[in-house]
Tab-separated table of C-alpha atoms in Angstrom:
chain	number	residue	atom	x	y	z
A	316	MET	CA	44.032	65.490	51.719
A	317	LEU	CA	44.763	68.285	54.169
A	318	PHE	CA	46.003	66.236	57.105
A	319	ARG	CA	47.541	63.311	55.298
A	320	LYS	CA	50.334	61.770	57.341
A	321	ALA	CA	53.778	62.549	55.889
A	322	ASN	CA	54.922	59.663	53.699
A	323	PRO	CA	58.109	60.414	51.704
A	324	ASN	CA	57.619	57.388	49.470
A	325	ARG	CA	54.100	58.463	48.584
A	326	ASP	CA	55.158	62.058	47.975
A	327	ARG	CA	57.993	60.949	45.700
A	328	PHE	CA	55.696	58.610	43.789
A	329	GLU	CA	52.984	61.254	43.481
A	330	ARG	CA	55.431	63.833	42.107
A	331	MET	CA	56.716	61.462	39.421
A	332	ALA	CA	53.323	59.992	38.565
A	333	GLU	CA	51.640	63.382	38.289
A	334	GLU	CA	54.297	64.511	35.835
A	335	ALA	CA	53.974	61.332	33.767
A	336	PHE	CA	50.184	61.131	34.004
A	337	PRO	CA	49.305	63.005	30.760
A	338	ALA	CA	51.564	60.561	28.885
A	339	ILE	CA	50.058	57.616	30.752
A	340	PHE	CA	46.498	58.631	29.952
A	341	GLY	CA	47.385	59.530	26.352
A	342	THR	CA	48.977	56.127	25.812
A	343	ALA	CA	46.005	54.399	27.452
A	344	LEU	CA	43.646	56.270	25.116
A	345	ARG	CA	45.684	55.312	22.038
A	346	LEU	CA	45.938	51.688	23.103
A	347	THR	CA	42.297	51.120	24.072
A	348	ARG	CA	40.658	53.691	21.748
A	349	ASP	CA	37.933	53.997	24.384
A	350	ARG	CA	37.834	56.810	26.955
A	351	GLU	CA	36.263	54.752	29.741
A	352	ASP	CA	38.665	51.843	29.256
A	353	ALA	CA	41.555	54.308	29.119
A	354	GLN	CA	40.487	55.840	32.449
A	355	ASP	CA	40.244	52.417	34.088
A	356	LEU	CA	43.542	51.319	32.586
A	357	SER	CA	45.453	54.445	33.693
A	358	GLN	CA	44.019	54.306	37.185
A	359	GLU	CA	44.836	50.615	37.508
A	360	ALA	CA	48.382	51.263	36.248
A	361	ILE	CA	48.890	54.012	38.845
A	362	ILE	CA	47.707	51.721	41.647
A	363	ARG	CA	49.899	48.835	40.454
A	364	ALA	CA	52.895	51.117	40.116
A	365	TYR	CA	52.374	52.536	43.608
A	366	GLU	CA	52.145	49.066	45.104
A	367	ALA	CA	55.352	48.048	43.296
A	368	PHE	CA	57.173	51.367	43.792
A	369	ASP	CA	59.775	49.832	46.103
A	370	ARG	CA	60.901	47.723	43.123
A	371	PHE	CA	61.376	50.758	40.823
A	372	ASP	CA	65.087	51.016	39.944
A	373	GLY	CA	65.019	54.828	39.976
A	374	ARG	CA	66.086	55.296	36.337
A	375	ASN	CA	63.192	56.075	33.969
A	376	PHE	CA	59.874	56.376	35.769
A	377	LYS	CA	57.791	57.060	32.664
A	378	ALA	CA	59.145	54.011	30.831
A	379	TRP	CA	58.615	51.896	33.961
A	380	ILE	CA	54.997	52.930	34.466
A	381	LEU	CA	54.250	52.658	30.732
A	382	ARG	CA	55.571	49.113	30.906
A	383	ILE	CA	53.076	48.387	33.692
A	384	LEU	CA	50.302	50.048	31.680
A	385	THR	CA	51.129	48.086	28.519
A	386	ASN	CA	51.304	44.807	30.420
A	387	LEU	CA	47.915	45.501	31.971
A	388	TYR	CA	46.483	46.428	28.586
A	389	ILE	CA	47.771	43.227	26.961
A	390	ASN	CA	46.605	41.001	29.819
A	391	ARG	CA	43.165	42.500	30.332
A	392	TYR	CA	41.798	44.984	27.840
A	393	ARG	CA	43.397	43.480	24.787
A	394	GLN	CA	41.794	40.105	25.505
A	395	ARG	CA	38.446	41.775	26.129
A	396	GLN	CA	38.566	43.747	22.930
A	397	ARG	CA	39.204	40.528	20.972
A	398	GLU	CA	40.979	42.115	18.059
A	399	ALA	CA	41.846	39.918	15.144
A	400	PRO	CA	45.171	38.143	15.679
A	401	THR	CA	48.115	39.520	13.771
A	402	GLY	CA	49.106	36.037	12.602
A	403	SER	CA	52.222	35.437	10.578
A	404	LEU	CA	52.762	39.147	10.048
A	405	ASP	CA	53.968	39.234	13.622
A	406	GLU	CA	56.898	36.929	13.029
A	407	GLU	CA	60.460	38.125	13.189
A	408	GLY	CA	61.867	39.262	9.898
A	409	ALA	CA	58.501	40.203	8.413
A	410	PHE	CA	59.809	43.564	7.231
A	411	GLU	CA	58.335	45.633	4.476
A	412	PRO	CA	59.426	49.029	3.209
A	413	VAL	CA	57.725	52.116	4.587
A	414	ALA	CA	58.590	54.227	1.536
A	415	GLU	CA	56.815	53.112	-1.619
A	416	ASN	CA	58.888	52.533	-4.763
A	417	GLY	CA	61.841	54.220	-3.134
A	418	ILE	CA	60.179	57.645	-3.253
A	419	VAL	CA	60.167	59.976	-0.268
A	420	PRO	CA	56.687	61.467	0.306
A	421	ASP	CA	56.304	65.210	0.164
A	422	ARG	CA	57.131	66.749	3.500
A	423	GLN	CA	54.316	69.245	2.944
A	424	LEU	CA	51.833	66.389	3.094
A	425	PHE	CA	52.995	65.361	6.569
A	426	ASP	CA	53.027	68.971	7.667
A	427	ASN	CA	49.385	69.341	6.572
A	428	LEU	CA	48.266	66.457	8.768
A	429	MET	CA	46.547	67.401	12.000
A	430	GLY	CA	46.780	65.554	15.303
A	431	ALA	CA	43.269	64.122	15.018
A	432	GLU	CA	44.019	62.728	11.552
A	433	VAL	CA	47.204	61.026	12.686
A	434	GLU	CA	45.424	59.678	15.776
A	435	GLU	CA	42.663	58.300	13.549
A	436	ALA	CA	45.149	56.644	11.221
A	437	LEU	CA	47.047	55.238	14.183
A	438	GLY	CA	43.800	53.783	15.515
A	439	LYS	CA	43.459	51.759	12.320
A	440	VAL	CA	46.800	50.007	12.853
A	441	PRO	CA	46.293	46.549	14.444
A	442	ALA	CA	46.817	46.579	18.202
A	443	ASP	CA	50.179	44.792	18.487
A	444	PHE	CA	51.760	46.957	15.783
A	445	ARG	CA	50.095	50.082	17.129
A	446	THR	CA	51.461	49.392	20.615
A	447	ALA	CA	55.004	49.189	19.260
A	448	VAL	CA	54.617	52.403	17.253
A	449	ILE	CA	53.086	54.303	20.188
A	450	LEU	CA	55.759	53.205	22.651
A	451	SER	CA	58.572	53.970	20.238
A	452	ASP	CA	57.460	57.030	18.277
A	453	VAL	CA	55.172	58.746	20.797
A	454	GLU	CA	56.770	57.786	24.095
A	455	GLY	CA	60.343	57.406	22.875
A	456	MET	CA	60.944	54.033	24.485
A	457	SER	CA	63.907	51.886	23.407
A	458	TYR	CA	63.451	48.509	21.715
A	459	GLU	CA	64.516	46.802	24.922
A	460	GLU	CA	61.955	48.704	26.996
A	461	ILE	CA	59.220	47.922	24.451
A	462	ALA	CA	60.207	44.245	24.494
A	463	GLU	CA	59.909	44.203	28.300
A	464	ALA	CA	56.603	46.060	28.223
A	465	THR	CA	55.029	43.784	25.634
A	466	ASN	CA	56.693	40.532	26.728
A	467	VAL	CA	58.080	39.717	23.288
A	468	PRO	CA	61.654	39.351	21.956
A	469	ILE	CA	63.422	42.428	20.578
A	470	GLY	CA	63.302	40.943	17.064
A	471	THR	CA	59.514	40.873	17.271
A	472	VAL	CA	59.493	44.489	18.428
A	473	ARG	CA	61.543	45.498	15.359
A	474	SER	CA	59.277	43.669	12.939
A	475	ARG	CA	56.111	44.990	14.611
A	476	LEU	CA	57.490	48.491	14.463
A	477	ALA	CA	58.385	48.195	10.774
A	478	ARG	CA	55.045	46.644	9.959
A	479	GLY	CA	53.138	49.181	12.055
A	480	ARG	CA	54.902	52.102	10.394
A	481	ALA	CA	54.201	50.707	6.946
A	482	ILE	CA	50.486	50.322	7.750
A	483	LEU	CA	50.360	53.764	9.339
A	484	ARG	CA	51.986	55.328	6.316
A	485	ARG	CA	49.393	53.705	4.027
A	486	GLU	CA	46.545	54.879	6.273
A	487	LEU	CA	47.910	58.428	6.167
A	488	GLU	CA	48.242	58.216	2.416
A	489	ARG	CA	44.632	56.998	2.131
A	490	PHE	CA	43.495	59.839	4.324
A	491	ALA	CA	45.489	62.375	2.312
A	492	THR	CA	43.918	61.068	-0.900
A	493	GLN	CA	40.404	61.310	0.594
A	494	GLU	CA	41.044	64.860	1.768
A	495	GLY	CA	42.459	65.887	-1.586
A	496	TYR	CA	46.038	66.410	-0.452
A	497	LEU	CA	46.926	63.660	-2.942
A	498	ARG	CA	45.179	62.484	-6.075
A	499	THR	CA	46.224	58.861	-6.274
A	500	GLY	CA	48.745	58.341	-3.527
A	501	LEU	CA	52.033	59.523	-2.156
A	502	SER	CA	54.048	57.784	-4.743
A	503	GLU	CA	52.643	59.831	-7.582
B	428	MET	CA	70.273	41.726	9.906
B	429	SER	CA	68.363	42.957	6.867
B	430	ASP	CA	68.947	46.378	5.312
B	431	LEU	CA	65.411	47.487	6.197
B	432	GLU	CA	65.853	46.475	9.799
B	433	ARG	CA	69.149	48.383	9.973
B	434	ILE	CA	67.449	51.519	8.620
B	435	HIS	CA	64.705	51.354	11.290
B	436	ARG	CA	67.385	50.896	13.937
B	437	LEU	CA	69.320	53.853	12.574
B	438	VAL	CA	66.241	56.105	12.700
B	439	ASP	CA	65.431	54.904	16.222
B	440	GLY	CA	68.985	55.442	17.473
B	441	GLU	CA	69.372	51.733	18.262
B	442	CYS	CA	72.553	51.094	16.213
B	443	SER	CA	75.999	50.599	17.660
B	444	ALA	CA	78.764	52.866	16.276
B	445	ALA	CA	79.910	50.181	13.815
B	446	GLU	CA	76.359	49.473	12.643
B	447	GLN	CA	75.727	53.175	12.261
B	448	ASP	CA	78.762	53.592	9.972
B	449	GLU	CA	77.633	50.654	7.870
B	450	ALA	CA	74.062	51.986	7.668
B	451	ILE	CA	75.241	55.437	6.586
B	452	ARG	CA	77.413	53.869	3.855
B	453	GLN	CA	74.331	51.962	2.723
B	454	LEU	CA	72.283	55.169	2.525
B	455	GLN	CA	74.999	56.863	0.480
B	456	CYS	CA	75.062	54.178	-2.175
B	457	CYS	CA	71.397	53.143	-2.301
B	458	ALA	CA	68.616	55.595	-3.228
B	459	ALA	CA	65.850	53.232	-2.063
B	460	SER	CA	67.470	52.909	1.375
B	461	LYS	CA	67.826	56.680	1.576
B	462	ALA	CA	64.137	57.128	0.684
B	463	GLU	CA	63.196	54.547	3.313
B	464	TYR	CA	65.322	56.295	5.921
B	465	GLU	CA	63.821	59.701	5.187
B	466	THR	CA	60.237	58.384	5.071
B	467	ILE	CA	60.603	56.589	8.395
B	468	GLY	CA	62.138	59.715	9.912
B	469	LEU	CA	59.329	61.876	8.558
B	470	LEU	CA	56.672	59.495	9.808
B	471	LYS	CA	58.274	59.211	13.237
B	472	GLU	CA	58.525	62.979	13.515
B	473	THR	CA	54.875	63.438	12.456
B	474	VAL	CA	53.565	60.858	14.919
B	475	SER	CA	55.648	62.327	17.717
B	476	LYS	CA	54.486	65.864	16.882
B	477	CYS	CA	50.774	65.070	16.427
B	478	CYS	CA	50.202	62.572	19.250
B	479	LYS	CA	50.384	64.831	22.251
B	480	GLU	CA	50.050	64.060	25.918
B	481	VAL	CA	46.470	64.134	27.233
B	482	PRO	CA	46.050	65.825	30.617
B	483	ASN	CA	43.133	64.681	32.785
B	484	ASP	CA	43.103	66.416	36.158
B	485	GLU	CA	39.860	64.843	37.330
B	486	LEU	CA	41.210	61.364	36.709
B	487	TRP	CA	44.461	62.221	38.470
B	488	LYS	CA	42.502	63.423	41.517
B	489	SER	CA	40.538	60.204	41.603
B	490	CYS	CA	43.836	58.255	41.381
B	491	CYS	CA	45.098	60.208	44.391
B	492	LYS	CA	41.973	59.288	46.327
B	493	ARG	CA	42.618	55.627	45.619
B	494	LEU	CA	46.230	56.032	46.707
B	495	ASP	CA	44.969	57.574	49.964
B	496	ALA	CA	42.765	54.530	50.521
B	497	ILE	CA	45.730	52.228	49.902
B	498	ASP	CA	47.881	54.211	52.351
B	499	LYS	CA	45.158	53.989	54.947
B	500	SER	CA	44.837	50.222	54.659
B	501	LYS	CA	48.654	49.874	54.641
B	502	ARG	CA	48.862	51.874	57.865
B	503	ALA	CA	46.241	49.640	59.475
B	504	GLU	CA	48.057	46.504	58.291
B	505	SER	CA	51.371	47.833	59.494
B	506	PHE	CA	49.935	48.714	62.919
B	507	ILE	CA	48.451	45.257	63.294
B	508	SER	CA	51.612	43.449	62.182
B	509	LYS	CA	53.812	45.655	64.411
B	510	HIS	CA	51.684	45.215	67.495
B	511	ALA	CA	50.346	41.712	66.889
B	512	TRP	CA	51.827	40.339	70.106
B	513	GLY	CA	50.563	43.273	72.132
B	514	LEU	CA	47.060	42.979	70.670
B	515	CYS	CA	47.009	39.233	71.341
B	516	THR	CA	48.103	39.871	74.918
B	517	VAL	CA	45.372	42.461	75.396
B	518	PHE	CA	42.725	40.095	74.010
B	519	ALA	CA	44.018	37.231	76.160
B	520	ALA	CA	43.947	39.513	79.215
B	521	ILE	CA	40.360	40.520	78.412
B	522	ILE	CA	39.321	36.870	78.098
B	523	VAL	CA	41.089	35.819	81.305
B	524	GLY	CA	39.816	38.888	83.173
B	525	GLY	CA	36.294	38.259	81.944
B	526	ALA	CA	36.471	34.643	83.029
B	527	TYR	CA	37.761	35.663	86.455
B	528	LEU	CA	35.043	38.278	86.925
B	529	ASN	CA	32.478	35.781	85.794
B	530	ARG	CA	33.742	33.355	88.373
B	531	ILE	CA	33.803	35.737	91.330
B	532	SER	CA	30.716	37.741	90.421
B	533	PRO	CA	27.983	37.222	93.057
B	534	GLY	CA	25.360	37.827	90.433
B	535	ASN	CA	26.107	34.507	88.818
B	536	GLY	CA	25.232	32.349	91.830
B	537	LEU	CA	22.401	32.058	94.335
B	538	THR	CA	22.664	33.796	97.664
B	539	PRO	CA	21.561	31.830	100.746
B	540	GLN	CA	18.373	33.871	100.791
B	541	GLU	CA	17.652	33.173	97.140
B	542	ALA	CA	18.403	29.490	97.620
B	543	THR	CA	15.998	29.293	100.559
B	544	GLN	CA	13.274	31.215	98.729
B	545	SER	CA	13.726	29.148	95.611
B	546	THR	CA	12.918	25.942	97.468
B	547	ALA	CA	9.783	27.358	99.095
B	548	ASN	CA	7.523	26.460	96.193
B	549	LEU	CA	8.867	22.963	95.638
B	550	SER	CA	6.597	20.064	96.505
B	551	TYR	CA	7.873	17.702	99.158
B	552	SER	CA	7.592	13.957	99.245
B	553	ALA	CA	8.531	11.500	101.928
B	554	ILE	CA	11.885	9.798	101.565
B	555	ASN	CA	12.728	6.504	103.113
B	556	PRO	CA	15.831	7.160	105.268
B	557	GLY	CA	17.421	4.069	103.819
B	558	SER	CA	17.092	5.313	100.253
B	559	ILE	CA	18.447	8.882	100.618
B	560	GLY	CA	21.684	7.892	98.874
B	561	SER	CA	19.899	6.607	95.764
B	562	TRP	CA	17.533	9.627	95.825
B	563	LEU	CA	20.484	12.035	95.698
B	564	GLN	CA	22.208	9.913	93.089
B	565	GLU	CA	19.090	10.049	90.929
B	566	LYS	CA	18.651	13.812	91.286
B	567	PHE	CA	22.254	15.030	91.145
B	568	GLY	CA	24.081	12.153	89.546
B	569	LYS	CA	26.225	11.819	92.692
B	570	LYS	CA	25.963	11.358	96.419
B	571	PRO	CA	27.351	14.548	97.913
B	572	ILE	CA	26.487	13.880	101.584
B	573	ASP	CA	26.362	10.959	103.913
B	574	VAL	CA	23.241	10.675	106.093
B	575	SER	CA	23.221	7.291	107.714
B	576	ALA	CA	19.856	5.583	108.037
B	577	ASN	CA	20.663	4.620	111.608
B	578	GLY	CA	22.386	7.844	112.710
B	579	PRO	CA	21.039	10.592	114.955
B	580	LEU	CA	20.007	12.639	111.936
B	581	GLN	CA	17.090	11.279	109.956
B	582	VAL	CA	15.731	12.411	106.588
B	583	GLU	CA	11.983	12.923	106.679
B	584	GLU	CA	11.133	14.310	103.280
B	585	GLY	CA	12.705	15.998	100.323
B	586	ALA	CA	11.880	18.327	97.453
B	587	TYR	CA	13.718	18.735	94.165
B	588	GLY	CA	13.492	21.233	91.335
B	589	THR	CA	15.415	23.451	88.912
B	590	ILE	CA	15.858	27.168	89.581
B	591	ASN	CA	17.504	29.344	86.910
B	592	GLY	CA	19.044	26.262	85.345
B	593	ARG	CA	20.453	25.035	88.688
B	594	ARG	CA	19.405	21.836	90.327
B	595	VAL	CA	18.154	22.524	93.839
B	596	ALA	CA	16.964	20.171	96.587
B	597	ASN	CA	15.740	20.735	100.111
B	598	LEU	CA	15.940	17.896	102.593
B	599	ARG	CA	13.995	18.144	105.853
B	600	LEU	CA	16.006	16.488	108.586
B	601	ARG	CA	15.175	15.707	112.171
B	602	ASP	CA	17.296	14.963	115.189
B	603	ALA	CA	16.595	14.776	118.893
B	604	LYS	CA	16.201	18.541	119.196
B	605	GLY	CA	13.870	19.108	116.309
B	606	SER	CA	13.819	19.733	112.583
B	607	LEU	CA	16.455	21.231	110.240
B	608	SER	CA	16.663	22.017	106.517
B	609	LEU	CA	19.532	21.066	104.285
B	610	ILE	CA	19.496	22.938	100.980
B	611	LEU	CA	21.661	21.567	98.180
B	612	VAL	CA	22.431	23.624	95.064
B	613	GLY	CA	23.995	22.020	92.000
B	614	SER	CA	26.723	24.675	91.674
B	615	ALA	CA	28.356	27.569	93.535
B	616	THR	CA	26.042	29.856	95.493
B	617	GLY	CA	28.305	32.819	95.131
B	618	GLU	CA	29.613	32.567	98.655
B	619	PRO	CA	33.363	33.111	98.454
B	620	ASN	CA	34.220	30.923	101.498
B	621	LYS	CA	34.269	27.690	99.579
B	622	ALA	CA	35.139	24.711	101.714
B	623	ASP	CA	35.000	26.568	105.044
B	624	LEU	CA	31.811	26.699	106.998
B	625	CYS	CA	30.423	30.184	106.971
B	626	GLU	CA	27.683	31.563	109.115
B	627	THR	CA	24.674	33.416	107.819
B	628	GLN	CA	21.039	34.012	108.587
B	629	VAL	CA	18.002	33.180	106.502
B	630	GLN	CA	14.433	33.888	107.475
B	631	SER	CA	15.527	34.793	111.028
B	632	MET	CA	17.197	31.441	111.476
B	633	ASN	CA	20.877	30.627	111.717
B	634	ALA	CA	22.460	28.821	108.825
B	635	VAL	CA	25.869	27.490	107.878
B	636	CYS	CA	27.070	27.161	104.286
B	637	TRP	CA	29.860	25.226	102.642
B	638	GLU	CA	30.795	23.619	99.383
B	639	GLN	CA	31.318	19.968	98.930
B	640	ASN	CA	31.717	17.678	95.905
B	641	GLY	CA	31.137	20.604	93.538
B	642	MET	CA	27.854	21.517	95.207
B	643	SER	CA	26.783	24.239	97.606
B	644	MET	CA	25.138	23.231	100.871
B	645	MET	CA	23.287	25.198	103.507
B	646	LEU	CA	22.076	23.815	106.779
B	647	VAL	CA	19.323	25.947	108.312
B	648	GLY	CA	17.780	25.474	111.733
B	649	ASN	CA	16.683	27.185	114.896
B	650	ARG	CA	19.987	26.340	116.597
B	651	GLN	CA	23.203	27.996	117.672
B	652	TYR	CA	25.927	28.250	115.056
B	653	ASP	CA	28.203	25.840	116.939
B	654	GLU	CA	25.492	23.249	116.996
B	655	LEU	CA	24.770	23.684	113.295
B	656	LYS	CA	28.466	23.411	112.528
B	657	ALA	CA	28.708	20.191	114.492
B	658	ILE	CA	25.783	18.694	112.571
B	659	ALA	CA	27.294	19.955	109.269
B	660	GLY	CA	30.510	18.256	110.299
B	661	THR	CA	28.778	14.900	110.564
B	662	ILE	CA	27.120	15.365	107.156
B	663	ARG	CA	30.396	16.426	105.522
B	664	ASN	CA	32.174	13.353	106.816
C-alpha cells in the first residue's frame, strides 16, 4: 500500500515472513497435500503469527512460524482430512531399521530420484510421521522444536521420525522398482 | 536409549558429545549400525535436496492485504481505547446540549398566538361556577388555578381539546368590567419568562402570560396590562 502508515513492527514482521514464506507454503503443501488447503493454512498461519508477533522471542522466526502452521494443521485440517489413526505405531520406542538387512542402498538410486517422485513418496507416509519427517529433514527443525510444534513428547518425535523414514524409504524403493531403477528392491 | 534411536540422533545432530563418541564407537564395530547410519543420512539428504521451497507471490500479496486490514482495525481499536474518555465526554456533551436546545427551542412550544388560535375551533359548554375546580381536575388531572365561585371573577363557559399532543382549555371569565379569556396549556408555551408575568398582544388585545403548576396560562382581555396583571394575581393566588 503506497501510503501505509509507518509501523516498525509490521515492517519487521513482513521482512521475516516474506523470506520464510516459500518454506511456509511448501510445508503447508506437503502437510495438506491440497493446494487450496495449503493456501488457507499458510495465510491463516501468517495472520496468527502477526497477531502473536510481540510474543516471538527473536531467535528463529522460521521455526516459530512453522510451529504455528503445524499447530493449525493438526487442530484444523488434520481433523478435517480424517486420516487413519497411526495407532500403536506412534508409541515411544516403536523403532524399526531404515536400512534393510544391514545393506546401504546404492547412492545412484537416490541421485536418480526427482523432486516430484520424492514428494509423491512423502505424500504416502501417514500424516503424523510425515509431519515429523518434513519438519526435521526438509525444514531442519530440532527434535525439541518439532515436539513443541506437534504437541507431543520428544520421545514420540524420535519414534515418528524413525518410523516415517522407514516408510519413506520403502515407498522410494517401491517407486524405484516400478520405474526400473531396481528389479526387486534396494536390498538386492 | 536403543541403538537405532542413537543412530537417528547422530544423523540429526541431536547427540551430546558423550553420546556422539559412543555412537561412533558403535558404528565402527557394527556393520548393521553403519548401514543404518548411512541409509538415514542418504535419505535425509535426498529429502532435503528434492523437497524445495515453493514460492507463491500471489498468495503472499493476499496475505499482505489481510495484514493491512488487521493494522487498520488495530489502529481504530487503539484510537478508541486511547480516547475513550474524550469520546464519552463528547457524546455526553452532545446529549446534554441537545436536551438543552430542545428545552429552550421556541419551536417545541406554543406561542401565545398559536395557543389563542388553537382554541378558536373548540366547542364551548357552560360551566357551573361552583364546579370549575372539578372541571379542571377532570381535564388536567390537577387544579392549577383558584377561581372562587363567590369572587368578583366568574367562569361562564369553557372549552377543552388537544392540540399537537398538548391539552388546551379556554375559560371565558366575566367580571364587573366585561369578559376575559383564560387559556391554559398543559405544558410550556415556549415563553422564556416562566413564573413572571409577561406582556404580549394577541388578536389586537392585551394579554399576560405566566407559568404555574407546570402549566402555561394566558389571560387575554380588552384591558390595560396593569389591570390584567391584577386579575392574574388573584387567579395565581
